[in-house]
PDB file of C-alpha atoms in Angstrom:
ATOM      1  CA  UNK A   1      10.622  -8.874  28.547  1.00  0.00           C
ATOM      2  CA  UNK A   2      11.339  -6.780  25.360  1.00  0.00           C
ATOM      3  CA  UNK A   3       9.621  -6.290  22.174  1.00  0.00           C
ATOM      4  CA  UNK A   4      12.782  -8.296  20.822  1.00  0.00           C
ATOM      5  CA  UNK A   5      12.068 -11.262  23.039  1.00  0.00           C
ATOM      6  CA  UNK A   6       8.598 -11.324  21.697  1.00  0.00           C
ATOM      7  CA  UNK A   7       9.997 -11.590  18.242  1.00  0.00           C
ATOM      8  CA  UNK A   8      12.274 -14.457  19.147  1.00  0.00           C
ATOM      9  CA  UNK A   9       9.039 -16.057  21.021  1.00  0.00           C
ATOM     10  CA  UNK A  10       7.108 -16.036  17.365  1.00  0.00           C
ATOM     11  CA  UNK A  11       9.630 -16.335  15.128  1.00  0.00           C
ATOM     12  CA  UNK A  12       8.389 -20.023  14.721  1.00  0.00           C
ATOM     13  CA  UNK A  13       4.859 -19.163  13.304  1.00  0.00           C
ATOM     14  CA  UNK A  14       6.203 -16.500  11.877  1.00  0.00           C
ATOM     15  CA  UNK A  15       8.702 -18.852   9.484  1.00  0.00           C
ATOM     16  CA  UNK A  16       5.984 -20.612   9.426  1.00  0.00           C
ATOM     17  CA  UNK A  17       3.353 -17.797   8.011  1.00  0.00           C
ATOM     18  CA  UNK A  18       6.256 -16.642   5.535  1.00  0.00           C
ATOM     19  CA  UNK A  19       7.189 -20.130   4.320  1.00  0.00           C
ATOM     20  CA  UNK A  20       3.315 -20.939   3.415  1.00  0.00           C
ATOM     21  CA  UNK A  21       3.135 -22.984   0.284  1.00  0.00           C
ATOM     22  CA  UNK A  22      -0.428 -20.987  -0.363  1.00  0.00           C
ATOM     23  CA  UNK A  23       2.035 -18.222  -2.446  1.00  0.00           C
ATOM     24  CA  UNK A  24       2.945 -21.067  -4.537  1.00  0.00           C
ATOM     25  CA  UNK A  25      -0.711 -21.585  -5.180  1.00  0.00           C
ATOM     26  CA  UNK A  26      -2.114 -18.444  -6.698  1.00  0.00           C
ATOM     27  CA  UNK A  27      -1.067 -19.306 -10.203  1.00  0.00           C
ATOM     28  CA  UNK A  28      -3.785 -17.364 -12.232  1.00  0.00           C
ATOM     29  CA  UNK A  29      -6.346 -14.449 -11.410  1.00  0.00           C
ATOM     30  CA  UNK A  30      -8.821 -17.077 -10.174  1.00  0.00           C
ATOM     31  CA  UNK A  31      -6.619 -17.839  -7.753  1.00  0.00           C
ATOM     32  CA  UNK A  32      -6.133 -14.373  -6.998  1.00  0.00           C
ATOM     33  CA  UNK A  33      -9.686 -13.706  -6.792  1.00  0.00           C
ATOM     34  CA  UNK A  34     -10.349 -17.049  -4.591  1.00  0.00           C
ATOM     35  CA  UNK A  35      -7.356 -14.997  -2.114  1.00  0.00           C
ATOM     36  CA  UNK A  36      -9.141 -11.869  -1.781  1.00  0.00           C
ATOM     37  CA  UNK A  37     -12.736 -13.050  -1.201  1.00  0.00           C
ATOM     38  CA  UNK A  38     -11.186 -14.739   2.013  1.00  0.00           C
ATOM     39  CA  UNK A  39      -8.193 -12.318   2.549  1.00  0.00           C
ATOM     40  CA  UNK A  40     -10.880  -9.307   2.854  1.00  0.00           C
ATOM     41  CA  UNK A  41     -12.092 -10.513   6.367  1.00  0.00           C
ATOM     42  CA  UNK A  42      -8.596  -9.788   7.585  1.00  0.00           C
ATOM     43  CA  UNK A  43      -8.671  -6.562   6.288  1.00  0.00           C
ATOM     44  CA  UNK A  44     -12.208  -5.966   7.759  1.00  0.00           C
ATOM     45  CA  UNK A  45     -11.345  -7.385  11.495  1.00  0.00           C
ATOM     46  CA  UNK A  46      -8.039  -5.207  11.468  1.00  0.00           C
ATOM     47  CA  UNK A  47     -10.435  -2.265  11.316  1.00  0.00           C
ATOM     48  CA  UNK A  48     -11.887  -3.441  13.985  1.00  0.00           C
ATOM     49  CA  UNK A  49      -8.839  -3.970  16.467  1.00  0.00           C
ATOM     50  CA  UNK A  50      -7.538  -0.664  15.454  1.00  0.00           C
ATOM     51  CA  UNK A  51     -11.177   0.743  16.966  1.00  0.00           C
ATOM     52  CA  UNK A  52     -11.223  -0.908  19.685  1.00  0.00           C
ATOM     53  CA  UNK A  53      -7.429  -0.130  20.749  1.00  0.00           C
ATOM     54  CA  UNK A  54      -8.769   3.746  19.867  1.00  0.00           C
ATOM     55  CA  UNK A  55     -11.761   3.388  21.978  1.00  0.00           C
ATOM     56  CA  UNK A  56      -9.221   2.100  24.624  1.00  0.00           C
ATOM     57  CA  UNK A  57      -6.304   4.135  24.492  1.00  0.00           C
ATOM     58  CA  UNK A  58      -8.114   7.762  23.625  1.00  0.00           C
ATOM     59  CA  UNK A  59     -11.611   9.413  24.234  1.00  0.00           C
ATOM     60  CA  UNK A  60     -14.169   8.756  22.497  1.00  0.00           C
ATOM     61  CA  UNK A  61     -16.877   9.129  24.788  1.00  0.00           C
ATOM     62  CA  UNK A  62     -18.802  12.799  26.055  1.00  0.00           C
ATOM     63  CA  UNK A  63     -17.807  14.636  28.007  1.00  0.00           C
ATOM     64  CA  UNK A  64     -14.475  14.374  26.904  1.00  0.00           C
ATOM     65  CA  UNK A  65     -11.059  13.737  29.626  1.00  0.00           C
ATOM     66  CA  UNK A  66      -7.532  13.823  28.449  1.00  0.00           C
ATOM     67  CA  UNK A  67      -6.677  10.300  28.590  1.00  0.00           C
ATOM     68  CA  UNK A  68      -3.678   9.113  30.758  1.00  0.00           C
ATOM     69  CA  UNK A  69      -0.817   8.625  27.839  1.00  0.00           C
ATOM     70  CA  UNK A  70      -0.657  11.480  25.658  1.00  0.00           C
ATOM     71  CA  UNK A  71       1.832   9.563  23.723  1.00  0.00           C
ATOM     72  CA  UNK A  72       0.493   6.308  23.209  1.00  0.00           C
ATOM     73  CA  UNK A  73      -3.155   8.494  22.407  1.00  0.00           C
ATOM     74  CA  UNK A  74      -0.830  10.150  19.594  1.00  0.00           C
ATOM     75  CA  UNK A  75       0.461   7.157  18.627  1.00  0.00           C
ATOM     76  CA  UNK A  76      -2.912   5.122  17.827  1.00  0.00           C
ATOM     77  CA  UNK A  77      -4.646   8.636  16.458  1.00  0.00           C
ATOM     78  CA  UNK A  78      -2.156   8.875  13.510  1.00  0.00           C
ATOM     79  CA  UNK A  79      -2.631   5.346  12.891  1.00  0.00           C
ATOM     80  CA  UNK A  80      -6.602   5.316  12.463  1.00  0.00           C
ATOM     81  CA  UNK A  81      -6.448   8.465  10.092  1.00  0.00           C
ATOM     82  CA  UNK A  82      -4.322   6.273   7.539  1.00  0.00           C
ATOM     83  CA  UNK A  83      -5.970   3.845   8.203  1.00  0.00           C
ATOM     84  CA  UNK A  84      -9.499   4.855   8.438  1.00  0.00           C
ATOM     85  CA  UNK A  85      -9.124   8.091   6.152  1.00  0.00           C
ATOM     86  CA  UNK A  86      -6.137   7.241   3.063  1.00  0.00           C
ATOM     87  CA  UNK A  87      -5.909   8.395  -0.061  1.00  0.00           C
ATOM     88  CA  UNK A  88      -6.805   5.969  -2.465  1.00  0.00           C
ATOM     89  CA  UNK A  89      -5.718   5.534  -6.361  1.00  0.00           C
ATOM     90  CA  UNK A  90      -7.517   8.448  -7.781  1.00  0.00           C
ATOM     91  CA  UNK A  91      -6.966  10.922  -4.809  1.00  0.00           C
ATOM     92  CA  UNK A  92     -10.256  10.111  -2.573  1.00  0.00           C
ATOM     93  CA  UNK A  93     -10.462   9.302   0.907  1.00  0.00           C
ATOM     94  CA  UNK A  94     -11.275   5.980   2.027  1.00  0.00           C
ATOM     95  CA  UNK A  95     -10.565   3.492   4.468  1.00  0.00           C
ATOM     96  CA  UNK A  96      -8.165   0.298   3.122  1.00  0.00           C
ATOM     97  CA  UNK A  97     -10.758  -1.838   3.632  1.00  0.00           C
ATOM     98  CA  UNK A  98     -13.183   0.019   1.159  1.00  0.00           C
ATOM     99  CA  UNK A  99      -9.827   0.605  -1.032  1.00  0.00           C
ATOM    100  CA  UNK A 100     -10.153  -3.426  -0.555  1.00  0.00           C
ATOM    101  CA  UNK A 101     -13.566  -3.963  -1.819  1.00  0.00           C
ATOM    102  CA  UNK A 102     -12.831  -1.742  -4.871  1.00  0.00           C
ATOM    103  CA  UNK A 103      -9.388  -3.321  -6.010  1.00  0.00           C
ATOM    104  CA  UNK A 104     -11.679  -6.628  -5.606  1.00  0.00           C
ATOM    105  CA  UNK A 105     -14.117  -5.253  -7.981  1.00  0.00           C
ATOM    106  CA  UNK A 106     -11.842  -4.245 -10.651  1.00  0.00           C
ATOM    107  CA  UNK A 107     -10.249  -7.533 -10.514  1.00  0.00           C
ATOM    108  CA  UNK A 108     -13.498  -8.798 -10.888  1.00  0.00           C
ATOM    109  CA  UNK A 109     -13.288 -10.969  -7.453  1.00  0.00           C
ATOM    110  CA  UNK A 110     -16.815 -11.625  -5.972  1.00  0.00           C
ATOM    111  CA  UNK A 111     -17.662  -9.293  -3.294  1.00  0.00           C
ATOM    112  CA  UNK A 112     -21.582 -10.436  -2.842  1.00  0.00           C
ATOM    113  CA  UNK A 113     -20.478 -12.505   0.249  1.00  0.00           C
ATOM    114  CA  UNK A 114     -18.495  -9.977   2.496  1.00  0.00           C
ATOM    115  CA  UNK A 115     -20.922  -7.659   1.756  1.00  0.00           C
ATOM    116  CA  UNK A 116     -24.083  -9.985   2.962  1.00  0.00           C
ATOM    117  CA  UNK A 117     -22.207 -10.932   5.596  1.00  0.00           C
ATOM    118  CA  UNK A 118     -21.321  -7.507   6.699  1.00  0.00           C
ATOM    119  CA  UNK A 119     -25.486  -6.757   6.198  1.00  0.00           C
ATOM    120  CA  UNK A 120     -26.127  -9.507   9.131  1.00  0.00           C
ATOM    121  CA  UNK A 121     -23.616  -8.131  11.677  1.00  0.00           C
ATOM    122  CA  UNK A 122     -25.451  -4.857  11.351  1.00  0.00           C
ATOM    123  CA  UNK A 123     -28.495  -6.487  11.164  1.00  0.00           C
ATOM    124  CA  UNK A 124     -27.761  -8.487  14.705  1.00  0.00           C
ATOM    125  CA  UNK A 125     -25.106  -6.225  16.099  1.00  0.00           C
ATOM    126  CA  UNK A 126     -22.931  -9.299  16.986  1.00  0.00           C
ATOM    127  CA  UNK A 127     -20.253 -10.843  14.408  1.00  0.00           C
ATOM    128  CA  UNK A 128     -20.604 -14.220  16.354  1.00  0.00           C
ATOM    129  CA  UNK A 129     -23.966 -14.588  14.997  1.00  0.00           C
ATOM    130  CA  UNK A 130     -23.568 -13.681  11.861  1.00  0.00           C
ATOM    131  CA  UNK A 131     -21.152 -16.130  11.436  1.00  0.00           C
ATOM    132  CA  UNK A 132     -23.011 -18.524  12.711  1.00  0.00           C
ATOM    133  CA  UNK A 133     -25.765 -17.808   9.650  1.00  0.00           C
ATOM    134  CA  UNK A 134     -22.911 -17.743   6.707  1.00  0.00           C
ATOM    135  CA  UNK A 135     -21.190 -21.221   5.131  1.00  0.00           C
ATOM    136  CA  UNK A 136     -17.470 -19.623   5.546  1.00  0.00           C
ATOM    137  CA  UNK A 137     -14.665 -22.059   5.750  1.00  0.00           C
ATOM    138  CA  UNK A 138     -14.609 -22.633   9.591  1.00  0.00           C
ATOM    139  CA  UNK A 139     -10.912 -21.721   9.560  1.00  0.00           C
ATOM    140  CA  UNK A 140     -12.171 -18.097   8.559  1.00  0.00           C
ATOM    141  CA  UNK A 141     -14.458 -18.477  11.412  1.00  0.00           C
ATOM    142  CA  UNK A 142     -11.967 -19.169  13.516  1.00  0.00           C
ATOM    143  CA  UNK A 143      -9.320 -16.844  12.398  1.00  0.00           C
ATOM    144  CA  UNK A 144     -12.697 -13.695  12.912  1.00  0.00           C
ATOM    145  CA  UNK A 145     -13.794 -15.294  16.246  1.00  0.00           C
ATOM    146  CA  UNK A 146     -10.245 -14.941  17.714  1.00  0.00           C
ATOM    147  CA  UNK A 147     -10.105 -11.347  16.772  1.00  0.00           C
ATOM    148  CA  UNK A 148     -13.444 -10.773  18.360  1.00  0.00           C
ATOM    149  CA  UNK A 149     -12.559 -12.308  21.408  1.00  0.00           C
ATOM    150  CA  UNK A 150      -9.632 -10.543  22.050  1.00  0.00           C
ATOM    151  CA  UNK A 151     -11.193  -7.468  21.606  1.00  0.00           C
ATOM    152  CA  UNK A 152     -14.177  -8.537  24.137  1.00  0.00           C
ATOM    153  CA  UNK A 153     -11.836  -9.631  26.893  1.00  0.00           C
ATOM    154  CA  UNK A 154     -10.977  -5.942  26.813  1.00  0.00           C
ATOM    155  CA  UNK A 155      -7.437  -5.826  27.496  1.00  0.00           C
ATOM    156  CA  UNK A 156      -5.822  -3.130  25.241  1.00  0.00           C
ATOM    157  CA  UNK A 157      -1.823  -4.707  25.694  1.00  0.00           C
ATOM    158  CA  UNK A 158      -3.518  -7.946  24.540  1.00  0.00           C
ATOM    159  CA  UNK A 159      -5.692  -6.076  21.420  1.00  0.00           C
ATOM    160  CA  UNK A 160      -2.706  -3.997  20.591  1.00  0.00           C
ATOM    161  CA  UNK A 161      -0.595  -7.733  20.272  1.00  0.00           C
ATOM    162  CA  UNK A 162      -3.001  -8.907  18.009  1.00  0.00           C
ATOM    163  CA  UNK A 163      -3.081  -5.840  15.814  1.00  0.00           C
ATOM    164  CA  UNK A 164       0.559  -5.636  15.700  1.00  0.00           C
ATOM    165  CA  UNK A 165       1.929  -8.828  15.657  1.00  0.00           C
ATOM    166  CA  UNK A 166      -0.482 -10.791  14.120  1.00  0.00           C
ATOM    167  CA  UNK A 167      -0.104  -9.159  11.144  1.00  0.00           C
ATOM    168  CA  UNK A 168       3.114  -9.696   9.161  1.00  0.00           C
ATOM    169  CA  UNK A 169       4.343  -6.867   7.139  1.00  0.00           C
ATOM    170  CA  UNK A 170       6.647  -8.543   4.908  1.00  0.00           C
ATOM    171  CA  UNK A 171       3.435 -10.217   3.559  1.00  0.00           C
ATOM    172  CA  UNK A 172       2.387  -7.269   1.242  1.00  0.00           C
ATOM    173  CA  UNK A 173       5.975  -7.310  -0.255  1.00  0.00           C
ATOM    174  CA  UNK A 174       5.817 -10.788  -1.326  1.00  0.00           C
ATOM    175  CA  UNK A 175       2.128  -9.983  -2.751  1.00  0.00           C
ATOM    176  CA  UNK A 176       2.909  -7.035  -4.732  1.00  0.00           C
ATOM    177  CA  UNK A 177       5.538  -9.043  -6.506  1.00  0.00           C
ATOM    178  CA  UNK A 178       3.173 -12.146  -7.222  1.00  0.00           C
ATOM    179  CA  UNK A 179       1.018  -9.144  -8.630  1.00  0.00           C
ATOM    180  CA  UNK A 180       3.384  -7.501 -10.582  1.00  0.00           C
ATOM    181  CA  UNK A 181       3.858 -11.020 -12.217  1.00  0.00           C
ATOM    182  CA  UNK A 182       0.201 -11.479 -13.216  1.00  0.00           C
ATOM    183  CA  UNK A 183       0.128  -7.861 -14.400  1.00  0.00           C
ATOM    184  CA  UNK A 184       2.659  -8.878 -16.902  1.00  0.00           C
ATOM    185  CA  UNK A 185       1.067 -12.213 -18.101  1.00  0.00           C
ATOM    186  CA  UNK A 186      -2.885 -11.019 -17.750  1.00  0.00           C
ATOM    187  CA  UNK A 187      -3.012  -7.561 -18.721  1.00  0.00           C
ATOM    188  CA  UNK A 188      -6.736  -8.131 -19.035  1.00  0.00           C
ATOM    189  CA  UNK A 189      -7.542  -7.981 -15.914  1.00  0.00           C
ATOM    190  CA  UNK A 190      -6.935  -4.321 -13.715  1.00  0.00           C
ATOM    191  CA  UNK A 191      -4.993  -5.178 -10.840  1.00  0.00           C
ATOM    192  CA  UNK A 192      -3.792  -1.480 -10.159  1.00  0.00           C
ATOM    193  CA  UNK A 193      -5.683  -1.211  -7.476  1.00  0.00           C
ATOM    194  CA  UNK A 194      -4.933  -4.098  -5.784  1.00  0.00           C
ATOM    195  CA  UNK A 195      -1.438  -3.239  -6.170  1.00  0.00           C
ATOM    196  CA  UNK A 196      -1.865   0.272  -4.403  1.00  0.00           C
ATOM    197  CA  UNK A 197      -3.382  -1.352  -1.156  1.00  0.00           C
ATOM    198  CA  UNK A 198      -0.542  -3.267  -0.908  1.00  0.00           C
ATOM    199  CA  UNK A 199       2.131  -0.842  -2.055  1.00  0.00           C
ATOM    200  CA  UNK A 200       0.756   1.839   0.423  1.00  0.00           C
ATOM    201  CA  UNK A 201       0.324  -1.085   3.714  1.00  0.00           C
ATOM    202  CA  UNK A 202       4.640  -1.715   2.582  1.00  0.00           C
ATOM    203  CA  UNK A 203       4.964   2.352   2.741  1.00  0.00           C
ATOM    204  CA  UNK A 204       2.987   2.911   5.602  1.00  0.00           C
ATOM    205  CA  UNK A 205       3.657  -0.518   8.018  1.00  0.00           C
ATOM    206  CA  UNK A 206       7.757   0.086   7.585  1.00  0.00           C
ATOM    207  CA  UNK A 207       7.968   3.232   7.607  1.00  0.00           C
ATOM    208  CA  UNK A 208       5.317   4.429  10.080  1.00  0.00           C
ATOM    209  CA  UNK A 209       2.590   2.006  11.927  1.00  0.00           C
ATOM    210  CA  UNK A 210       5.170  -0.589  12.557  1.00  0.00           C
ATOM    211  CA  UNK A 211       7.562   1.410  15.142  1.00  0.00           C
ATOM    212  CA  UNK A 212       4.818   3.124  15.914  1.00  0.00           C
ATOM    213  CA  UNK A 213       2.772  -0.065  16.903  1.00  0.00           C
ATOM    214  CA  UNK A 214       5.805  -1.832  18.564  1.00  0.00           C
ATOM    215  CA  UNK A 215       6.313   1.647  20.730  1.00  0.00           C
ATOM    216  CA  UNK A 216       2.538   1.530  21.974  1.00  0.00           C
ATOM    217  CA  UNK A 217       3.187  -2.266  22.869  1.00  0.00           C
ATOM    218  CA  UNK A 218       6.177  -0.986  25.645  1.00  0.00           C
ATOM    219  CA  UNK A 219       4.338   1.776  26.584  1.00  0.00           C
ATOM    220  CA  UNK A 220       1.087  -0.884  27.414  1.00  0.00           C
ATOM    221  CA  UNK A 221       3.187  -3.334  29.011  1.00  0.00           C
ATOM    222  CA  UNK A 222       5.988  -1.106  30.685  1.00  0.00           C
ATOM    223  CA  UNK A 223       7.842  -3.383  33.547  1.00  0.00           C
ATOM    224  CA  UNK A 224       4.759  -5.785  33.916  1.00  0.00           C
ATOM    225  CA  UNK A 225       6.067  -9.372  33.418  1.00  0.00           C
ATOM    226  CA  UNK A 226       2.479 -10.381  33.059  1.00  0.00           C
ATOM    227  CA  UNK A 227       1.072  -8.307  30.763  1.00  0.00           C
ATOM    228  CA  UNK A 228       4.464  -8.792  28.442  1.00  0.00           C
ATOM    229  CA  UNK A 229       3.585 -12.925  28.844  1.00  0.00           C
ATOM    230  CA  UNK A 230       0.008 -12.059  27.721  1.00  0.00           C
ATOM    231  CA  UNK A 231       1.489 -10.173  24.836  1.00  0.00           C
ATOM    232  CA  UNK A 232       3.640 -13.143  23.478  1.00  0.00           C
ATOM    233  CA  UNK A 233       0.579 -15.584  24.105  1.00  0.00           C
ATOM    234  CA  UNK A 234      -1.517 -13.641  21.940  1.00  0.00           C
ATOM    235  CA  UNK A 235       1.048 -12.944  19.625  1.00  0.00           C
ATOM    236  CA  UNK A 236       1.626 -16.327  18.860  1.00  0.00           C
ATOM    237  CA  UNK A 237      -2.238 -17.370  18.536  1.00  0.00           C
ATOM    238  CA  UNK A 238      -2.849 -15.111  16.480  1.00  0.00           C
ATOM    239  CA  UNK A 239      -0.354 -15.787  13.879  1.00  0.00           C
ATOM    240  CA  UNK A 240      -1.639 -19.324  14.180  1.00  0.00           C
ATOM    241  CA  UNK A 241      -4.989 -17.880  13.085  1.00  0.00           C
ATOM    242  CA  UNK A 242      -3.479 -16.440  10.456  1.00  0.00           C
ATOM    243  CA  UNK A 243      -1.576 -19.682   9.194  1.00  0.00           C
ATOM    244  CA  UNK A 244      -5.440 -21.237   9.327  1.00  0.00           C
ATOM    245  CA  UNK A 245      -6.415 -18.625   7.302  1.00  0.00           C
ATOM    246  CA  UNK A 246      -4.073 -19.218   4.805  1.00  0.00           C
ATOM    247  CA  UNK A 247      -4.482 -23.075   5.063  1.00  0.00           C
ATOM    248  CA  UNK A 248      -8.388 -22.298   4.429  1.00  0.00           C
ATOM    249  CA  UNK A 249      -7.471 -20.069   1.048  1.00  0.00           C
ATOM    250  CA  UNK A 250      -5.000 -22.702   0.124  1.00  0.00           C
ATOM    251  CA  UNK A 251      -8.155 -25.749   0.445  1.00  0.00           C
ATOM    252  CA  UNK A 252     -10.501 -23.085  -1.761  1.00  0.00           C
ATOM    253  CA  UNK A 253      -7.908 -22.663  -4.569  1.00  0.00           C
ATOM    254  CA  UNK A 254      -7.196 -26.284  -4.449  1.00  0.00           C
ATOM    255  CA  UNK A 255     -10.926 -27.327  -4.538  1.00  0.00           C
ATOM    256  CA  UNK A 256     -11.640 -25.026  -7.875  1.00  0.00           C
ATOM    257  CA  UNK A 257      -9.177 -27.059  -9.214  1.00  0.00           C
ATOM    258  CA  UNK A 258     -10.855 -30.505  -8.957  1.00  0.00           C
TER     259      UNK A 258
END
């Protein structure tokens, strides 16, 4: 199998994902705000597949041992320093997802909830529990528990599927425009921010993490027919997480409407 045969495999959800009628739905900078206090747990749980495929793929541990492919250890490197370590708005370094949290706050989006949520997984060192303690649409909960699992069963071809493919690029494009729309009509509210997170994810998933992703997929899977199968299976689940995702934000801007 080849990463193009894995497209052709999800090219269903993905249709799907792109065709959503939620981008229909954010109408007015509640809606916008409604999107980003739900959208911010995918930004948080990408952080945490990119760790975990770093944790697999590279050393992290003492004493330290080359691990066994310098390229795919170069590949996922450059990837956590954008990612982990960007340059934000005004020059500082920060990770997207705190980039994120700060775009939220200028748009005046609520950011109380992630932020006690993110207290109780450090308080109990497990997400699973901590979502079992919050009132988040269970679709979130579902769309967080499936990134969590995949990282626990611990195979990196299968975390490096759901990293790459379950997270469509052309998304961000179609934001930036809905964005660029509202900037026009509510000039009230600062959306710059927001704007840069998603301008910089279009610069840097085209240009750079996106081959760069697909290449560390090959290298993982190689000539193993399995471990290509387990990629599409993934692949496809997750972007039916995502969907559920975006069918929970859809309910939420619907319900403030009734």
């Amino acid at each position: 199998m080849t990463i193009s045969e894995i497209n052709q495999r999800i090219e269903p959800q993905r249709k799907m994902l792109l065709q959503h009628s939620l981008y229909q739905k954010i109408q007015s900078i509640s809606d916008l705000q409604t999107f980003m206090q739900a959208h911010v747990y995918a930004v948080w749980d990408f952080m945490s597949l990119l760790k975990a495929l770093q944790q697999k793929l590279t050393c992290t541990t003492i004493p330290w041992f080359a691990s066994p492919n310098p390229e795919t250890r170069y590949l996922i490197n450059e990837i956590v320093l954008a990612e982990e370590s960007d340059l934000s708005m005004d020059g500082r370094r920060l990770s997207h997802f705190e980039m994120y949290v700060e775009a939220m706050e200028t748009s005046n989006a609520d950011t109380n909830t992630v932020t006690a949520f993110l207290a109780l997984v450090h308080q109990h060192n497990s997400v699973e529990i901590a979502l079992e303690q919050t009132d988040l649409h269970p679709k979130i909960k579902d769309f967080l528990n499936f990134s969590f699992g995949v990282i626990a069963g611990g195979k990196s071809h299968e975390i490096a599927a759901a990293f790459t493919f379950g997270r469509e690029d052309l998304i961000p494009d179609m934001f930036t425009e809905i964005l660029r729309n509202f900037e026009q009509h509510f000039p009230q509210t600062d959306l710059s921010k927001l704007i840069y997170y998603f301008e910089r994810h279009i610069e840097l998933d085209a240009d750079e993490h996106g081959p760069m992703a697909m290449k560390m997929i090959a290298e993982l899977c190689g000539t193993d027919v399995n471990k290509w199968e387990e990629v599409a299976v993934v692949s496809i689940a997750a972007l039916k997480k995502r969907i559920g995702l975006w069918d929970a934000i859809e309910e939420q801007i619907e319900g403030t409407k009734k």
